[in-house]
mmCIF file of N, CA, C and O in Angstrom:
data_model
loop_
_atom_site.group_PDB
_atom_site.id
_atom_site.type_symbol
_atom_site.label_atom_id
_atom_site.label_comp_id
_atom_site.label_asym_id
_atom_site.label_seq_id
_atom_site.Cartn_x
_atom_site.Cartn_y
_atom_site.Cartn_z
ATOM 1 N N UNK A 288 20.009 8.262 -0.918
ATOM 2 C CA UNK A 288 18.604 7.935 -1.101
ATOM 3 C C UNK A 288 17.780 8.720 -0.080
ATOM 4 O O UNK A 288 18.133 8.772 1.094
ATOM 5 N N UNK A 289 16.698 9.306 -0.513
ATOM 6 C CA UNK A 289 15.842 10.099 0.352
ATOM 7 C C UNK A 289 14.817 9.185 1.026
ATOM 8 O O UNK A 289 13.805 8.816 0.440
ATOM 9 N N UNK A 290 15.073 8.830 2.289
ATOM 10 C CA UNK A 290 14.214 7.871 2.982
ATOM 11 C C UNK A 290 12.924 8.511 3.474
ATOM 12 O O UNK A 290 11.936 7.818 3.688
ATOM 13 N N UNK A 291 12.923 9.814 3.658
ATOM 14 C CA UNK A 291 11.673 10.499 4.019
ATOM 15 C C UNK A 291 10.664 10.399 2.877
ATOM 16 O O UNK A 291 9.485 10.136 3.094
ATOM 17 N N UNK A 292 11.143 10.592 1.656
ATOM 18 C CA UNK A 292 10.281 10.453 0.483
ATOM 19 C C UNK A 292 9.818 9.005 0.320
ATOM 20 O O UNK A 292 8.672 8.750 -0.034
ATOM 21 N N UNK A 293 10.703 8.069 0.632
ATOM 22 C CA UNK A 293 10.355 6.651 0.545
ATOM 23 C C UNK A 293 9.252 6.302 1.547
ATOM 24 O O UNK A 293 8.309 5.585 1.223
ATOM 25 N N UNK A 294 9.342 6.841 2.758
ATOM 26 C CA UNK A 294 8.300 6.615 3.757
ATOM 27 C C UNK A 294 6.983 7.228 3.336
ATOM 28 O O UNK A 294 5.915 6.637 3.532
ATOM 29 N N UNK A 295 7.041 8.432 2.751
ATOM 30 C CA UNK A 295 5.823 9.078 2.262
ATOM 31 C C UNK A 295 5.190 8.250 1.147
ATOM 32 O O UNK A 295 3.972 8.086 1.109
ATOM 33 N N UNK A 296 6.012 7.715 0.259
ATOM 34 C CA UNK A 296 5.509 6.894 -0.839
ATOM 35 C C UNK A 296 4.846 5.629 -0.305
ATOM 36 O O UNK A 296 3.799 5.201 -0.806
ATOM 37 N N UNK A 297 5.432 5.014 0.722
ATOM 38 C CA UNK A 297 4.822 3.835 1.334
ATOM 39 C C UNK A 297 3.468 4.138 1.947
ATOM 40 O O UNK A 297 2.521 3.366 1.805
ATOM 41 N N UNK A 298 3.364 5.285 2.607
ATOM 42 C CA UNK A 298 2.079 5.684 3.176
ATOM 43 C C UNK A 298 1.058 6.002 2.091
ATOM 44 O O UNK A 298 -0.132 5.722 2.244
ATOM 45 N N UNK A 299 1.508 6.575 0.994
ATOM 46 C CA UNK A 299 0.618 6.863 -0.124
ATOM 47 C C UNK A 299 0.074 5.571 -0.733
ATOM 48 O O UNK A 299 -1.111 5.476 -1.060
ATOM 49 N N UNK A 300 0.925 4.550 -0.852
ATOM 50 C CA UNK A 300 0.480 3.240 -1.353
ATOM 51 C C UNK A 300 -0.568 2.660 -0.416
ATOM 52 O O UNK A 300 -1.591 2.123 -0.859
ATOM 53 N N UNK A 301 -0.343 2.766 0.893
ATOM 54 C CA UNK A 301 -1.332 2.270 1.857
ATOM 55 C C UNK A 301 -2.672 2.974 1.692
ATOM 56 O O UNK A 301 -3.722 2.340 1.751
ATOM 57 N N UNK A 302 -2.638 4.292 1.499
ATOM 58 C CA UNK A 302 -3.871 5.043 1.313
ATOM 59 C C UNK A 302 -4.598 4.607 0.048
ATOM 60 O O UNK A 302 -5.818 4.441 0.054
ATOM 61 N N UNK A 303 -3.857 4.402 -1.047
ATOM 62 C CA UNK A 303 -4.488 3.969 -2.285
ATOM 63 C C UNK A 303 -5.112 2.583 -2.152
ATOM 64 O O UNK A 303 -6.197 2.330 -2.682
ATOM 65 N N UNK A 304 -4.453 1.686 -1.430
ATOM 66 C CA UNK A 304 -5.006 0.352 -1.207
ATOM 67 C C UNK A 304 -6.280 0.444 -0.375
ATOM 68 O O UNK A 304 -7.283 -0.210 -0.666
ATOM 69 N N UNK A 305 -6.250 1.282 0.657
ATOM 70 C CA UNK A 305 -7.447 1.471 1.476
ATOM 71 C C UNK A 305 -8.599 2.020 0.644
ATOM 72 O O UNK A 305 -9.730 1.559 0.751
ATOM 73 N N UNK A 306 -8.304 2.999 -0.196
ATOM 74 C CA UNK A 306 -9.327 3.579 -1.060
ATOM 75 C C UNK A 306 -9.873 2.543 -2.039
ATOM 76 O O UNK A 306 -11.081 2.446 -2.256
ATOM 77 N N UNK A 307 -8.987 1.734 -2.620
ATOM 78 C CA UNK A 307 -9.378 0.682 -3.557
ATOM 79 C C UNK A 307 -10.305 -0.328 -2.879
ATOM 80 O O UNK A 307 -11.347 -0.701 -3.415
ATOM 81 N N UNK A 308 -9.945 -0.729 -1.658
ATOM 82 C CA UNK A 308 -10.763 -1.701 -0.934
ATOM 83 C C UNK A 308 -12.120 -1.088 -0.571
ATOM 84 O O UNK A 308 -13.161 -1.730 -0.719
ATOM 85 N N UNK A 309 -12.116 0.155 -0.112
ATOM 86 C CA UNK A 309 -13.368 0.799 0.282
ATOM 87 C C UNK A 309 -14.317 0.942 -0.897
ATOM 88 O O UNK A 309 -15.519 0.706 -0.767
ATOM 89 N N UNK A 310 -13.815 1.318 -2.050
ATOM 90 C CA UNK A 310 -14.666 1.462 -3.237
ATOM 91 C C UNK A 310 -15.226 0.110 -3.657
ATOM 92 O O UNK A 310 -16.405 0.003 -3.998
ATOM 93 N N UNK A 311 -14.417 -0.926 -3.614
ATOM 94 C CA UNK A 311 -14.881 -2.240 -4.050
ATOM 95 C C UNK A 311 -15.853 -2.881 -3.069
ATOM 96 O O UNK A 311 -16.700 -3.669 -3.467
ATOM 97 N N UNK A 312 -15.734 -2.567 -1.803
ATOM 98 C CA UNK A 312 -16.689 -3.109 -0.831
ATOM 99 C C UNK A 312 -18.072 -2.524 -1.088
ATOM 100 O O UNK A 312 -19.084 -3.217 -0.985
ATOM 101 N N UNK A 313 -18.124 -1.257 -1.446
ATOM 102 C CA UNK A 313 -19.405 -0.614 -1.692
ATOM 103 C C UNK A 313 -20.049 -1.158 -2.968
ATOM 104 O O UNK A 313 -21.250 -1.399 -3.011
ATOM 105 N N UNK A 314 -19.254 -1.399 -4.008
ATOM 106 C CA UNK A 314 -19.804 -1.773 -5.306
ATOM 107 C C UNK A 314 -20.050 -3.270 -5.481
ATOM 108 O O UNK A 314 -20.837 -3.654 -6.329
ATOM 109 N N UNK A 315 -19.376 -4.115 -4.742
ATOM 110 C CA UNK A 315 -19.520 -5.560 -4.926
ATOM 111 C C UNK A 315 -19.711 -6.247 -3.588
ATOM 112 O O UNK A 315 -19.484 -5.669 -2.532
ATOM 113 N N UNK A 316 -20.095 -7.504 -3.644
ATOM 114 C CA UNK A 316 -20.304 -8.251 -2.411
ATOM 115 C C UNK A 316 -19.014 -8.859 -1.874
ATOM 116 O O UNK A 316 -18.895 -9.103 -0.683
ATOM 117 N N UNK A 317 -18.045 -9.140 -2.734
ATOM 118 C CA UNK A 317 -16.793 -9.722 -2.264
ATOM 119 C C UNK A 317 -15.688 -9.447 -3.280
ATOM 120 O O UNK A 317 -15.930 -8.964 -4.379
ATOM 121 N N UNK A 318 -14.459 -9.761 -2.904
ATOM 122 C CA UNK A 318 -13.310 -9.571 -3.777
ATOM 123 C C UNK A 318 -13.139 -10.769 -4.700
ATOM 124 O O UNK A 318 -13.400 -11.902 -4.315
ATOM 125 N N UNK A 319 -12.638 -10.522 -5.907
ATOM 126 C CA UNK A 319 -12.233 -11.636 -6.749
ATOM 127 C C UNK A 319 -10.715 -11.820 -6.600
ATOM 128 O O UNK A 319 -10.059 -11.100 -5.851
ATOM 129 N N UNK A 320 -10.171 -12.802 -7.281
ATOM 130 C CA UNK A 320 -8.753 -13.147 -7.112
ATOM 131 C C UNK A 320 -7.836 -12.009 -7.553
ATOM 132 O O UNK A 320 -6.809 -11.745 -6.915
ATOM 133 N N UNK A 321 -8.181 -11.297 -8.610
ATOM 134 C CA UNK A 321 -7.342 -10.199 -9.084
ATOM 135 C C UNK A 321 -7.266 -9.079 -8.048
ATOM 136 O O UNK A 321 -6.192 -8.553 -7.770
ATOM 137 N N UNK A 322 -8.383 -8.721 -7.471
ATOM 138 C CA UNK A 322 -8.400 -7.653 -6.480
ATOM 139 C C UNK A 322 -7.620 -8.029 -5.228
ATOM 140 O O UNK A 322 -6.888 -7.206 -4.674
ATOM 141 N N UNK A 323 -7.765 -9.252 -4.790
ATOM 142 C CA UNK A 323 -7.028 -9.694 -3.611
ATOM 143 C C UNK A 323 -5.527 -9.730 -3.875
ATOM 144 O O UNK A 323 -4.731 -9.309 -3.042
ATOM 145 N N UNK A 324 -5.129 -10.220 -5.054
ATOM 146 C CA UNK A 324 -3.699 -10.283 -5.352
ATOM 147 C C UNK A 324 -3.115 -8.885 -5.537
ATOM 148 O O UNK A 324 -1.994 -8.617 -5.104
ATOM 149 N N UNK A 325 -3.872 -7.978 -6.136
ATOM 150 C CA UNK A 325 -3.404 -6.604 -6.290
ATOM 151 C C UNK A 325 -3.233 -5.931 -4.930
ATOM 152 O O UNK A 325 -2.223 -5.264 -4.685
ATOM 153 N N UNK A 326 -4.159 -6.138 -4.038
ATOM 154 C CA UNK A 326 -4.043 -5.589 -2.692
ATOM 155 C C UNK A 326 -2.874 -6.193 -1.935
ATOM 156 O O UNK A 326 -2.137 -5.497 -1.241
ATOM 157 N N UNK A 327 -2.685 -7.486 -2.085
ATOM 158 C CA UNK A 327 -1.586 -8.162 -1.409
ATOM 159 C C UNK A 327 -0.237 -7.655 -1.903
ATOM 160 O O UNK A 327 0.666 -7.390 -1.102
ATOM 161 N N UNK A 328 -0.082 -7.490 -3.201
ATOM 162 C CA UNK A 328 1.173 -6.978 -3.760
ATOM 163 C C UNK A 328 1.444 -5.563 -3.254
ATOM 164 O O UNK A 328 2.571 -5.239 -2.858
ATOM 165 N N UNK A 329 0.433 -4.735 -3.235
ATOM 166 C CA UNK A 329 0.604 -3.368 -2.742
ATOM 167 C C UNK A 329 0.970 -3.314 -1.273
ATOM 168 O O UNK A 329 1.841 -2.542 -0.867
ATOM 169 N N UNK A 330 0.312 -4.133 -0.464
ATOM 170 C CA UNK A 330 0.628 -4.155 0.959
ATOM 171 C C UNK A 330 2.023 -4.679 1.229
ATOM 172 O O UNK A 330 2.739 -4.157 2.086
ATOM 173 N N UNK A 331 2.450 -5.706 0.502
ATOM 174 C CA UNK A 331 3.802 -6.234 0.666
ATOM 175 C C UNK A 331 4.840 -5.194 0.270
ATOM 176 O O UNK A 331 5.840 -4.996 0.969
ATOM 177 N N UNK A 332 4.604 -4.487 -0.830
ATOM 178 C CA UNK A 332 5.525 -3.426 -1.250
ATOM 179 C C UNK A 332 5.597 -2.336 -0.195
ATOM 180 O O UNK A 332 6.683 -1.839 0.131
ATOM 181 N N UNK A 333 4.471 -1.967 0.351
ATOM 182 C CA UNK A 333 4.443 -0.934 1.376
ATOM 183 C C UNK A 333 5.181 -1.374 2.638
ATOM 184 O O UNK A 333 5.929 -0.591 3.233
ATOM 185 N N UNK A 334 4.986 -2.606 3.050
ATOM 186 C CA UNK A 334 5.674 -3.125 4.228
ATOM 187 C C UNK A 334 7.177 -3.154 3.996
ATOM 188 O O UNK A 334 7.958 -2.788 4.884
ATOM 189 N N UNK A 335 7.603 -3.563 2.816
ATOM 190 C CA UNK A 335 9.037 -3.588 2.515
ATOM 191 C C UNK A 335 9.631 -2.177 2.511
ATOM 192 O O UNK A 335 10.738 -1.964 3.011
ATOM 193 N N UNK A 336 8.898 -1.226 1.972
ATOM 194 C CA UNK A 336 9.381 0.162 1.976
ATOM 195 C C UNK A 336 9.516 0.673 3.408
ATOM 196 O O UNK A 336 10.521 1.296 3.767
ATOM 197 N N UNK A 337 8.529 0.398 4.238
ATOM 198 C CA UNK A 337 8.603 0.829 5.636
ATOM 199 C C UNK A 337 9.757 0.144 6.363
ATOM 200 O O UNK A 337 10.461 0.775 7.162
ATOM 201 N N UNK A 338 9.984 -1.141 6.111
ATOM 202 C CA UNK A 338 11.071 -1.866 6.755
ATOM 203 C C UNK A 338 12.428 -1.304 6.344
ATOM 204 O O UNK A 338 13.321 -1.130 7.186
ATOM 205 N N UNK A 339 12.601 -1.003 5.072
ATOM 206 C CA UNK A 339 13.865 -0.434 4.600
ATOM 207 C C UNK A 339 14.099 0.926 5.233
ATOM 208 O O UNK A 339 15.217 1.245 5.658
ATOM 209 N N UNK A 340 13.054 1.750 5.333
ATOM 210 C CA UNK A 340 13.242 3.079 5.909
ATOM 211 C C UNK A 340 13.556 2.994 7.400
ATOM 212 O O UNK A 340 14.356 3.770 7.909
ATOM 213 N N UNK A 341 12.969 2.047 8.119
ATOM 214 C CA UNK A 341 13.264 1.888 9.541
ATOM 215 C C UNK A 341 14.675 1.338 9.739
ATOM 216 O O UNK A 341 15.425 1.807 10.605
ATOM 217 N N UNK A 342 15.041 0.338 8.956
ATOM 218 C CA UNK A 342 16.369 -0.251 9.086
ATOM 219 C C UNK A 342 17.481 0.716 8.705
ATOM 220 O O UNK A 342 18.596 0.626 9.221
ATOM 221 N N UNK A 343 17.216 1.621 7.814
ATOM 222 C CA UNK A 343 18.236 2.584 7.404
ATOM 223 C C UNK A 343 18.505 3.616 8.496
ATOM 224 O O UNK A 343 19.577 4.211 8.527
ATOM 225 N N UNK A 344 17.554 3.828 9.386
ATOM 226 C CA UNK A 344 17.737 4.785 10.486
ATOM 227 C C UNK A 344 18.575 4.218 11.613
ATOM 228 O O UNK A 344 19.058 4.957 12.453
ATOM 229 N N UNK A 345 18.712 2.906 11.671
ATOM 230 C CA UNK A 345 19.446 2.247 12.772
ATOM 231 C C UNK A 345 20.941 2.437 12.608
ATOM 232 O O UNK A 345 21.522 2.510 11.636
#
């Protein structure tokens, strides 16, 4: 398994979540439940990818 690519993918997910949040803050006054859950799922996936890549280096 290519863990360098996995780490890059995790960082890419983080960037997309940041972009999604930034666009929605400008266009709306607050998040709805769908946006919050989508962001939460993405952040959890990214954290798990980072944890797997760090643990595999040990």
